Structures are given as C-alpha cells and as structure tokens.
PDB file of C-alpha atoms in Angstrom:
ATOM      1  CA  MET K 126     -16.634 -14.361  26.401  1.00  0.00           C
ATOM      2  CA  GLU K 127     -14.229 -13.139  29.068  1.00  0.00           C
ATOM      3  CA  LYS K 128     -10.570 -14.174  29.196  1.00  0.00           C
ATOM      4  CA  SER K 129     -11.158 -16.291  32.309  1.00  0.00           C
ATOM      5  CA  GLU K 130     -14.021 -18.130  30.586  1.00  0.00           C
ATOM      6  CA  ALA K 131     -11.823 -18.902  27.575  1.00  0.00           C
ATOM      7  CA  ILE K 132      -9.114 -20.300  29.860  1.00  0.00           C
ATOM      8  CA  ASP K 133     -11.673 -22.453  31.717  1.00  0.00           C
ATOM      9  CA  LEU K 134     -12.959 -23.776  28.387  1.00  0.00           C
ATOM     10  CA  ILE K 135      -9.457 -24.797  27.293  1.00  0.00           C
ATOM     11  CA  ASN K 136      -8.823 -26.496  30.641  1.00  0.00           C
ATOM     12  CA  ASP K 137     -12.084 -28.429  30.306  1.00  0.00           C
ATOM     13  CA  LEU K 138     -11.046 -29.587  26.844  1.00  0.00           C
ATOM     14  CA  LYS K 139      -7.669 -30.730  28.150  1.00  0.00           C
ATOM     15  CA  GLN K 140      -9.279 -32.785  30.906  1.00  0.00           C
ATOM     16  CA  THR K 141     -11.848 -34.301  28.545  1.00  0.00           C
ATOM     17  CA  LEU K 142      -9.522 -35.172  25.670  1.00  0.00           C
ATOM     18  CA  LYS K 143      -6.584 -36.239  27.862  1.00  0.00           C
ATOM     19  CA  TYR K 144      -4.127 -35.616  25.021  1.00  0.00           C
ATOM     20  CA  LYS K 145      -0.347 -35.569  25.190  1.00  0.00           C
ATOM     21  CA  ASN K 146       1.689 -32.582  24.074  1.00  0.00           C
ATOM     22  CA  LEU K 147       3.417 -33.039  20.744  1.00  0.00           C
ATOM     23  CA  PRO K 148       7.221 -32.709  21.020  1.00  0.00           C
ATOM     24  CA  ARG K 149       8.439 -29.448  19.573  1.00  0.00           C
ATOM     25  CA  SER K 150      10.618 -31.393  17.123  1.00  0.00           C
ATOM     26  CA  GLN K 151       7.404 -32.771  15.597  1.00  0.00           C
ATOM     27  CA  TYR K 152       5.599 -29.439  15.236  1.00  0.00           C
ATOM     28  CA  PRO K 153       4.425 -28.889  11.654  1.00  0.00           C
ATOM     29  CA  TYR K 154       5.814 -25.696  10.186  1.00  0.00           C
ATOM     30  CA  ASP K 155       4.670 -23.928   7.065  1.00  0.00           C
ATOM     31  CA  ARG K 156       7.666 -22.600   5.196  1.00  0.00           C
ATOM     32  CA  SER K 157       8.165 -20.335   2.208  1.00  0.00           C
ATOM     33  CA  ILE K 158      11.193 -20.314  -0.052  1.00  0.00           C
ATOM     34  CA  GLN K 159      13.022 -17.018  -0.314  1.00  0.00           C
ATOM     35  CA  LEU K 160      13.385 -16.360  -4.017  1.00  0.00           C
ATOM     36  CA  PRO K 161      16.831 -15.111  -5.076  1.00  0.00           C
ATOM     37  CA  LYS K 162      16.974 -11.394  -5.685  1.00  0.00           C
ATOM     38  CA  GLY K 163      16.677 -10.445  -9.328  1.00  0.00           C
ATOM     39  CA  LYS K 164      15.664 -13.947 -10.455  1.00  0.00           C
ATOM     40  CA  GLU K 165      12.546 -15.039 -12.345  1.00  0.00           C
ATOM     41  CA  TYR K 166      11.142 -18.561 -12.378  1.00  0.00           C
ATOM     42  CA  TYR K 167       8.491 -20.015 -14.680  1.00  0.00           C
ATOM     43  CA  VAL K 168       6.577 -23.276 -14.416  1.00  0.00           C
ATOM     44  CA  LEU K 169       4.707 -24.103 -17.647  1.00  0.00           C
ATOM     45  CA  HIS K 170       2.216 -26.954 -17.656  1.00  0.00           C
ATOM     46  CA  PRO K 171      -0.474 -28.458 -19.927  1.00  0.00           C
ATOM     47  CA  PRO K 172      -4.078 -28.357 -18.655  1.00  0.00           C
ATOM     48  CA  PHE K 173      -4.977 -30.861 -15.956  1.00  0.00           C
ATOM     49  CA  ASP K 174      -8.199 -31.406 -17.900  1.00  0.00           C
ATOM     50  CA  PRO K 175      -7.051 -32.324 -21.460  1.00  0.00           C
ATOM     51  CA  GLN K 176     -10.246 -30.823 -22.910  1.00  0.00           C
ATOM     52  CA  ASN K 177      -9.855 -27.462 -21.210  1.00  0.00           C
ATOM     53  CA  GLU K 178      -9.263 -24.690 -23.741  1.00  0.00           C
ATOM     54  CA  ASN K 179      -8.411 -22.009 -21.191  1.00  0.00           C
ATOM     55  CA  ASN K 180      -4.937 -20.629 -20.590  1.00  0.00           C
ATOM     56  CA  ALA K 181      -3.922 -19.034 -17.321  1.00  0.00           C
ATOM     57  CA  ILE K 182      -0.963 -17.194 -15.852  1.00  0.00           C
ATOM     58  CA  TYR K 183      -0.281 -16.631 -12.170  1.00  0.00           C
ATOM     59  CA  SER K 184       2.495 -14.081 -11.719  1.00  0.00           C
ATOM     60  CA  TYR K 185       3.759 -13.580  -8.184  1.00  0.00           C
ATOM     61  CA  TYR K 186       6.231 -10.908  -7.040  1.00  0.00           C
ATOM     62  CA  GLN K 187       7.677 -11.708  -3.635  1.00  0.00           C
ATOM     63  CA  ILE K 188       8.081  -8.741  -1.316  1.00  0.00           C
ATOM     64  CA  GLY K 189       9.532 -10.429   1.761  1.00  0.00           C
ATOM     65  CA  PRO K 190       8.745 -11.243   5.400  1.00  0.00           C
ATOM     66  CA  GLU K 191       5.611  -9.533   6.596  1.00  0.00           C
ATOM     67  CA  ASN K 192       5.692  -6.646   9.040  1.00  0.00           C
ATOM     68  CA  ILE K 193       3.054  -4.059   9.857  1.00  0.00           C
ATOM     69  CA  ARG K 194       4.533  -1.208   7.836  1.00  0.00           C
ATOM     70  CA  SER K 195       5.463  -3.157   4.700  1.00  0.00           C
ATOM     71  CA  SER K 196       2.183  -5.093   4.684  1.00  0.00           C
ATOM     72  CA  THR K 197       0.211  -1.852   5.056  1.00  0.00           C
ATOM     73  CA  MET K 198       2.162  -0.239   2.223  1.00  0.00           C
ATOM     74  CA  LEU K 199       1.562  -3.302   0.053  1.00  0.00           C
ATOM     75  CA  GLU K 200      -2.140  -3.114   0.844  1.00  0.00           C
ATOM     76  CA  VAL K 201      -2.222   0.522  -0.329  1.00  0.00           C
ATOM     77  CA  ILE K 202      -0.393  -0.426  -3.536  1.00  0.00           C
ATOM     78  CA  ALA K 203      -2.813  -3.307  -4.151  1.00  0.00           C
ATOM     79  CA  GLN K 204      -5.787  -0.999  -3.572  1.00  0.00           C
ATOM     80  CA  ILE K 205      -4.537   1.537  -6.135  1.00  0.00           C
ATOM     81  CA  PHE K 206      -3.364  -1.245  -8.480  1.00  0.00           C
ATOM     82  CA  ARG K 207      -6.644  -3.188  -8.685  1.00  0.00           C
ATOM     83  CA  GLU K 208      -8.843  -0.941 -10.812  1.00  0.00           C
ATOM     84  CA  PRO K 209      -6.334   0.129 -13.515  1.00  0.00           C
ATOM     85  CA  CYS K 210      -5.081  -3.468 -13.745  1.00  0.00           C
ATOM     86  CA  PHE K 211      -8.578  -4.787 -14.453  1.00  0.00           C
ATOM     87  CA  ASP K 212      -9.351  -1.875 -16.763  1.00  0.00           C
ATOM     88  CA  SER K 213      -6.200  -2.423 -18.829  1.00  0.00           C
ATOM     89  CA  LEU K 214      -6.011  -6.224 -19.046  1.00  0.00           C
ATOM     90  CA  ARG K 215      -9.709  -7.070 -19.030  1.00  0.00           C
ATOM     91  CA  THR K 216     -11.678  -4.088 -20.322  1.00  0.00           C
ATOM     92  CA  LYS K 217      -9.329  -2.479 -22.838  1.00  0.00           C
ATOM     93  CA  GLN K 218      -7.162  -5.378 -24.030  1.00  0.00           C
ATOM     94  CA  ASN K 219      -9.899  -7.991 -23.559  1.00  0.00           C
ATOM     95  CA  LEU K 220      -7.320 -10.655 -22.756  1.00  0.00           C
ATOM     96  CA  GLY K 221      -9.716 -12.857 -20.834  1.00  0.00           C
ATOM     97  CA  TYR K 222     -12.814 -12.935 -18.694  1.00  0.00           C
ATOM     98  CA  LEU K 223     -10.886 -13.400 -15.447  1.00  0.00           C
ATOM     99  CA  VAL K 224      -8.391 -10.766 -14.295  1.00  0.00           C
ATOM    100  CA  PHE K 225      -7.478 -10.617 -10.629  1.00  0.00           C
ATOM    101  CA  SER K 226      -4.803  -8.816  -8.642  1.00  0.00           C
ATOM    102  CA  GLY K 227      -4.059  -8.624  -4.947  1.00  0.00           C
ATOM    103  CA  ILE K 228      -1.854  -9.639  -2.058  1.00  0.00           C
ATOM    104  CA  ARG K 229      -0.729 -13.172  -1.299  1.00  0.00           C
ATOM    105  CA  VAL K 230       0.559 -14.027   2.168  1.00  0.00           C
ATOM    106  CA  ALA K 231       2.001 -17.485   2.823  1.00  0.00           C
ATOM    107  CA  SER K 232       3.915 -18.376   5.981  1.00  0.00           C
ATOM    108  CA  VAL K 233       4.157 -14.640   6.845  1.00  0.00           C
ATOM    109  CA  VAL K 234       5.853 -13.939   3.498  1.00  0.00           C
ATOM    110  CA  GLU K 235       3.943 -11.457   1.391  1.00  0.00           C
ATOM    111  CA  GLY K 236       3.831 -10.606  -2.281  1.00  0.00           C
ATOM    112  CA  LEU K 237       1.822  -9.041  -5.080  1.00  0.00           C
ATOM    113  CA  ARG K 238       0.064 -11.335  -7.547  1.00  0.00           C
ATOM    114  CA  VAL K 239      -1.708 -10.978 -10.881  1.00  0.00           C
ATOM    115  CA  ILE K 240      -3.875 -13.749 -12.361  1.00  0.00           C
ATOM    116  CA  VAL K 241      -5.257 -13.776 -15.901  1.00  0.00           C
ATOM    117  CA  GLN K 242      -7.311 -16.538 -17.515  1.00  0.00           C
ATOM    118  CA  SER K 243      -7.868 -16.487 -21.255  1.00  0.00           C
ATOM    119  CA  SER K 244      -9.070 -18.682 -24.106  1.00  0.00           C
ATOM    120  CA  VAL K 245      -7.553 -16.461 -26.812  1.00  0.00           C
ATOM    121  CA  LYS K 246      -3.948 -15.830 -25.715  1.00  0.00           C
ATOM    122  CA  ASP K 247      -1.280 -18.157 -24.355  1.00  0.00           C
ATOM    123  CA  PRO K 248       0.250 -17.716 -20.868  1.00  0.00           C
ATOM    124  CA  LEU K 249       3.527 -16.228 -22.087  1.00  0.00           C
ATOM    125  CA  TYR K 250       1.692 -13.529 -24.024  1.00  0.00           C
ATOM    126  CA  LEU K 251      -0.467 -12.815 -20.972  1.00  0.00           C
ATOM    127  CA  ASP K 252       2.688 -12.553 -18.896  1.00  0.00           C
ATOM    128  CA  GLU K 253       4.144 -10.026 -21.351  1.00  0.00           C
ATOM    129  CA  ARG K 254       1.029  -7.875 -21.082  1.00  0.00           C
ATOM    130  CA  ILE K 255       1.198  -8.017 -17.290  1.00  0.00           C
ATOM    131  CA  GLU K 256       4.795  -6.825 -17.433  1.00  0.00           C
ATOM    132  CA  VAL K 257       3.808  -3.913 -19.676  1.00  0.00           C
ATOM    133  CA  PHE K 258       1.092  -2.935 -17.228  1.00  0.00           C
ATOM    134  CA  LEU K 259       3.537  -3.063 -14.300  1.00  0.00           C
ATOM    135  CA  GLN K 260       5.549  -0.352 -16.054  1.00  0.00           C
ATOM    136  CA  ASP K 261       2.376   1.621 -16.799  1.00  0.00           C
ATOM    137  CA  PHE K 262       1.363   1.434 -13.154  1.00  0.00           C
ATOM    138  CA  LEU K 263       4.721   2.844 -12.106  1.00  0.00           C
ATOM    139  CA  LYS K 264       3.851   5.956 -14.143  1.00  0.00           C
ATOM    140  CA  ILE K 265       0.420   6.076 -12.490  1.00  0.00           C
ATOM    141  CA  LEU K 266       2.051   6.132  -9.070  1.00  0.00           C
ATOM    142  CA  GLU K 267       4.662   8.685 -10.102  1.00  0.00           C
ATOM    143  CA  GLU K 268       2.076  11.066 -11.569  1.00  0.00           C
ATOM    144  CA  MET K 269      -0.538  10.687  -8.842  1.00  0.00           C
ATOM    145  CA  ASP K 270      -1.192  14.003  -7.081  1.00  0.00           C
ATOM    146  CA  ASP K 271      -1.340  14.258  -3.308  1.00  0.00           C
ATOM    147  CA  THR K 272      -5.103  14.848  -3.236  1.00  0.00           C
ATOM    148  CA  THR K 273      -5.796  11.559  -5.032  1.00  0.00           C
ATOM    149  CA  TYR K 274      -3.266   9.714  -2.874  1.00  0.00           C
ATOM    150  CA  GLN K 275      -4.862  10.999   0.327  1.00  0.00           C
ATOM    151  CA  LYS K 276      -8.300   9.847  -0.887  1.00  0.00           C
ATOM    152  CA  TYR K 277      -6.995   6.276  -1.045  1.00  0.00           C
ATOM    153  CA  ILE K 278      -5.457   6.583   2.415  1.00  0.00           C
ATOM    154  CA  LYS K 279      -8.590   8.057   3.987  1.00  0.00           C
ATOM    155  CA  SER K 280     -10.876   5.472   2.400  1.00  0.00           C
ATOM    156  CA  MET K 281      -8.713   2.659   3.777  1.00  0.00           C
ATOM    157  CA  ILE K 282      -8.711   4.194   7.249  1.00  0.00           C
ATOM    158  CA  VAL K 283     -12.500   4.531   7.184  1.00  0.00           C
ATOM    159  CA  ARG K 284     -12.880   0.915   6.081  1.00  0.00           C
ATOM    160  CA  LYS K 285     -10.616  -0.353   8.859  1.00  0.00           C
ATOM    161  CA  GLN K 286     -12.526   1.708  11.440  1.00  0.00           C
ATOM    162  CA  GLU K 287     -15.841   0.109  10.538  1.00  0.00           C
ATOM    163  CA  LYS K 288     -17.337  -2.230  13.096  1.00  0.00           C
ATOM    164  CA  PHE K 289     -17.744  -5.860  12.142  1.00  0.00           C
ATOM    165  CA  LYS K 290     -21.168  -6.489  10.640  1.00  0.00           C
ATOM    166  CA  ARG K 291     -21.105 -10.207  11.460  1.00  0.00           C
ATOM    167  CA  LEU K 292     -19.539 -12.185  14.263  1.00  0.00           C
ATOM    168  CA  ALA K 293     -18.170 -14.565  11.619  1.00  0.00           C
ATOM    169  CA  ASP K 294     -16.112 -11.736  10.095  1.00  0.00           C
ATOM    170  CA  GLU K 295     -14.482 -10.897  13.407  1.00  0.00           C
ATOM    171  CA  THR K 296     -13.888 -14.565  14.204  1.00  0.00           C
ATOM    172  CA  SER K 297     -12.275 -15.123  10.802  1.00  0.00           C
ATOM    173  CA  LEU K 298      -9.879 -12.208  11.365  1.00  0.00           C
ATOM    174  CA  TYR K 299      -8.707 -13.566  14.725  1.00  0.00           C
ATOM    175  CA  TRP K 300      -8.362 -17.134  13.462  1.00  0.00           C
ATOM    176  CA  ASP K 301      -6.289 -15.859  10.572  1.00  0.00           C
ATOM    177  CA  GLU K 302      -3.845 -14.381  13.087  1.00  0.00           C
ATOM    178  CA  ILE K 303      -3.691 -17.666  14.995  1.00  0.00           C
ATOM    179  CA  LEU K 304      -3.304 -19.941  11.975  1.00  0.00           C
ATOM    180  CA  ASN K 305      -0.544 -17.759  10.519  1.00  0.00           C
ATOM    181  CA  GLN K 306       1.152 -17.545  13.936  1.00  0.00           C
ATOM    182  CA  ARG K 307       1.217 -13.742  13.905  1.00  0.00           C
ATOM    183  CA  TYR K 308      -1.052 -13.049  16.942  1.00  0.00           C
ATOM    184  CA  LEU K 309      -1.573  -9.365  16.136  1.00  0.00           C
ATOM    185  CA  PHE K 310      -5.192  -9.221  17.263  1.00  0.00           C
ATOM    186  CA  ASP K 311      -5.181  -5.417  17.147  1.00  0.00           C
ATOM    187  CA  ARG K 312      -3.813  -5.439  13.585  1.00  0.00           C
ATOM    188  CA  ARG K 313      -6.447  -3.072  12.231  1.00  0.00           C
ATOM    189  CA  ASN K 314      -5.580  -0.359  14.768  1.00  0.00           C
ATOM    190  CA  LEU K 315      -1.872  -0.803  14.090  1.00  0.00           C
ATOM    191  CA  GLU K 316      -2.466  -0.518  10.341  1.00  0.00           C
ATOM    192  CA  ILE K 317      -4.509   2.655  10.812  1.00  0.00           C
ATOM    193  CA  GLU K 318      -1.596   4.282  12.635  1.00  0.00           C
ATOM    194  CA  GLU K 319       0.767   3.237   9.825  1.00  0.00           C
ATOM    195  CA  LEU K 320      -1.579   4.625   7.178  1.00  0.00           C
ATOM    196  CA  LYS K 321      -1.399   8.038   8.819  1.00  0.00           C
ATOM    197  CA  THR K 322       2.359   8.258   8.207  1.00  0.00           C
ATOM    198  CA  ILE K 323       2.974   6.330   4.954  1.00  0.00           C
ATOM    199  CA  THR K 324       4.090   8.625   2.139  1.00  0.00           C
ATOM    200  CA  LYS K 325       3.661   8.194  -1.591  1.00  0.00           C
ATOM    201  CA  GLN K 326       7.442   8.153  -1.958  1.00  0.00           C
ATOM    202  CA  GLU K 327       7.631   5.105   0.298  1.00  0.00           C
ATOM    203  CA  LEU K 328       5.133   3.314  -1.929  1.00  0.00           C
ATOM    204  CA  LEU K 329       7.170   4.228  -5.005  1.00  0.00           C
ATOM    205  CA  ASP K 330      10.373   2.954  -3.424  1.00  0.00           C
ATOM    206  CA  LEU K 331       8.757  -0.339  -2.416  1.00  0.00           C
ATOM    207  CA  TYR K 332       7.160  -0.849  -5.820  1.00  0.00           C
ATOM    208  CA  ARG K 333      10.322   0.025  -7.769  1.00  0.00           C
ATOM    209  CA  ASN K 334      12.586  -2.132  -5.628  1.00  0.00           C
ATOM    210  CA  LYS K 335      10.361  -5.197  -5.243  1.00  0.00           C
ATOM    211  CA  VAL K 336       8.179  -5.303  -8.359  1.00  0.00           C
ATOM    212  CA  ILE K 337      10.165  -3.506 -11.072  1.00  0.00           C
ATOM    213  CA  ASN K 338      13.881  -3.589 -10.214  1.00  0.00           C
ATOM    214  CA  SER K 339      15.742  -6.556  -8.701  1.00  0.00           C
ATOM    215  CA  ARG K 340      12.435  -8.279  -8.099  1.00  0.00           C
ATOM    216  CA  CYS K 341      11.826 -11.897  -7.123  1.00  0.00           C
ATOM    217  CA  LYS K 342       9.262 -13.369  -9.521  1.00  0.00           C
ATOM    218  CA  PHE K 343       7.595 -16.755  -9.721  1.00  0.00           C
ATOM    219  CA  ALA K 344       5.047 -17.461 -12.470  1.00  0.00           C
ATOM    220  CA  VAL K 345       2.920 -20.495 -13.267  1.00  0.00           C
ATOM    221  CA  GLY K 346       1.425 -20.837 -16.749  1.00  0.00           C
ATOM    222  CA  ILE K 347      -1.232 -23.361 -17.776  1.00  0.00           C
ATOM    223  CA  PHE K 348      -1.621 -23.953 -21.521  1.00  0.00           C
ATOM    224  CA  GLY K 349      -5.042 -24.864 -22.927  1.00  0.00           C
ATOM    225  CA  LYS K 350      -5.458 -27.777 -25.330  1.00  0.00           C
ATOM    226  CA  LYS K 351      -5.228 -25.550 -28.423  1.00  0.00           C
ATOM    227  CA  PHE K 352      -1.970 -23.946 -27.281  1.00  0.00           C
ATOM    228  CA  PRO K 353       1.114 -26.215 -27.360  1.00  0.00           C
ATOM    229  CA  LEU K 354       3.714 -25.930 -24.658  1.00  0.00           C
ATOM    230  CA  PRO K 355       6.863 -24.150 -25.863  1.00  0.00           C
ATOM    231  CA  THR K 356       9.790 -26.482 -26.402  1.00  0.00           C
ATOM    232  CA  PRO K 357      12.571 -25.809 -23.901  1.00  0.00           C
ATOM    233  CA  PRO K 358      15.977 -25.072 -25.431  1.00  0.00           C
ATOM    234  CA  ALA K 359      18.356 -28.008 -25.547  1.00  0.00           C
ATOM    235  CA  PRO K 360      21.265 -27.817 -23.074  1.00  0.00           C
ATOM    236  CA  ALA K 361      24.435 -26.536 -24.687  1.00  0.00           C
ATOM    237  CA  SER K 362      27.218 -29.087 -25.096  1.00  0.00           C
ATOM    238  CA  PRO K 363      30.759 -28.172 -23.986  1.00  0.00           C
ATOM    239  CA  ASP K 364      31.989 -27.859 -27.585  1.00  0.00           C
ATOM    240  CA  SER K 365      28.848 -26.179 -28.974  1.00  0.00           C
ATOM    241  CA  SER K 366      30.633 -22.863 -29.501  1.00  0.00           C
ATOM    242  CA  SER K 367      33.447 -24.448 -31.543  1.00  0.00           C
ATOM    243  CA  SER K 368      31.081 -26.537 -33.663  1.00  0.00           C
ATOM    244  CA  SER K 369      28.857 -23.565 -34.459  1.00  0.00           C
ATOM    245  CA  SER K 370      31.852 -21.475 -35.513  1.00  0.00           C
ATOM    246  CA  SER K 371      33.194 -24.216 -37.789  1.00  0.00           C
ATOM    247  CA  SER K 372      29.819 -24.745 -39.468  1.00  0.00           C
ATOM    248  CA  SER K 373      29.404 -21.053 -40.168  1.00  0.00           C
ATOM    249  CA  SER K 374      32.790 -20.926 -41.822  1.00  0.00           C
TER     250      SER K 374
END
C-alpha cells in the first residue's frame, strides 16, 4: 500500500464513521511510576486460586525512559543474560520448571525482569537466588573476552537484518510502535547502527548502575497454599526503644 492509498483509506473511514475528535484533555495516557533510586519494593500475596501449590516471583529492575541506545544496550544484556540465568536457576539449582528473563517495556519505560515459578521454594527464597545470580552475571560480563562479546553483537545484527518471514510479523512491529506512541518505524536499522558502536564497558556501566548499585527494584511474590505469607513486622511505637531497654535491665 502506498502512502496516498493509506491516507485515502483513513479519509474514507472518517466520512463513513462521522466521529467527533476527542478533546485532548480526555486522551487516555498510559503512565509508569518512576521508582525512587536505590529503593526496593515487594508485594507479597497468597494464591488467587486457594488450591494452587505454586509459588512465583516476578523481579523487575527499572532502567528508565526508553531511548535507542539504552534500549539496544539492554537488549544485548538480556541476550547474554538469558542462557546463564536459565542454566543457573532452572538446570543447576532446579528451583522450578519455569524460569524466564527478558526486557519489559511499559509506557516507554524499560527494565530487566526475572520470573521464577516453583512448587518447592517460597518467593523470598527464589528472590534471594535471583540476587545471587545477578552478582554472578556481573562477573560473567567482566570476564567476557572481546571475541565472545563480538559474537553476540554480530548475531544480533544478523537477526535484525533478516527480512520478515510473514506479513503479520512486520505488521506487529509497526503496530507496536503506534500503540506505544514511539513511531520509530525504522527502529531495526537504528538499532543496528547502535550495535556497531556499543562497547562492553558501556554494558557493564549500565548493568552496575541500574541492576546492581542504586537500582530501582519492584518484586511481586505469590505464595502457594503450602507456603504461609510472612508476617509483617509490627510498627514501632514511639516509646518502643525505652520500653525495650527497661525490660532488658
């Protein structure tokens, strides 16, 4: 379809539907909350199905507003991250049958996420093991030689240069740009150019700053029926310190 044909189609729809423009004040906007730097938030919940024995943890590390360079760097990190994450949490530690890692983009805010589902360990234990792996992965990045790093870069460039095998795949990519209000229809070409200049040190800096140090973390844990929710600590009363000291004496 040519550009002129697309415009004619839209004009025909306008004449047929005879709709009125929605005032800008009534436009629906998807919004994401900026998590405070260096803070961690946990939401712990019983299973929505009382008979479900599975536990799950969804750990999300917010990177920030999306731009071509940061999103491309995050994609490289996620590509390198995926296999050792699955190998450690699923294959070696056998924590659960579902282990997933990848990128989450919501309202043009991006982040790295790790999901583990298990019937043998509770969400807080799963979260601890994820945190251990995050440190292990930092070592993987630090010790990765340039030859291995370049293999990841080249494989991603080759994948992005591939022609679409189905019209549905190409359509989905363009609709994703429209629905997320980004409108970068040549995103793949832009990402290829970024991949050619991204260094391993840049990946390390991004990972250290956003996932390890001063990170913004939000985690949701679902407890199966055999795993009781932990009891939250009672709020401290104003004179709790004086009463505790007197009782100890």
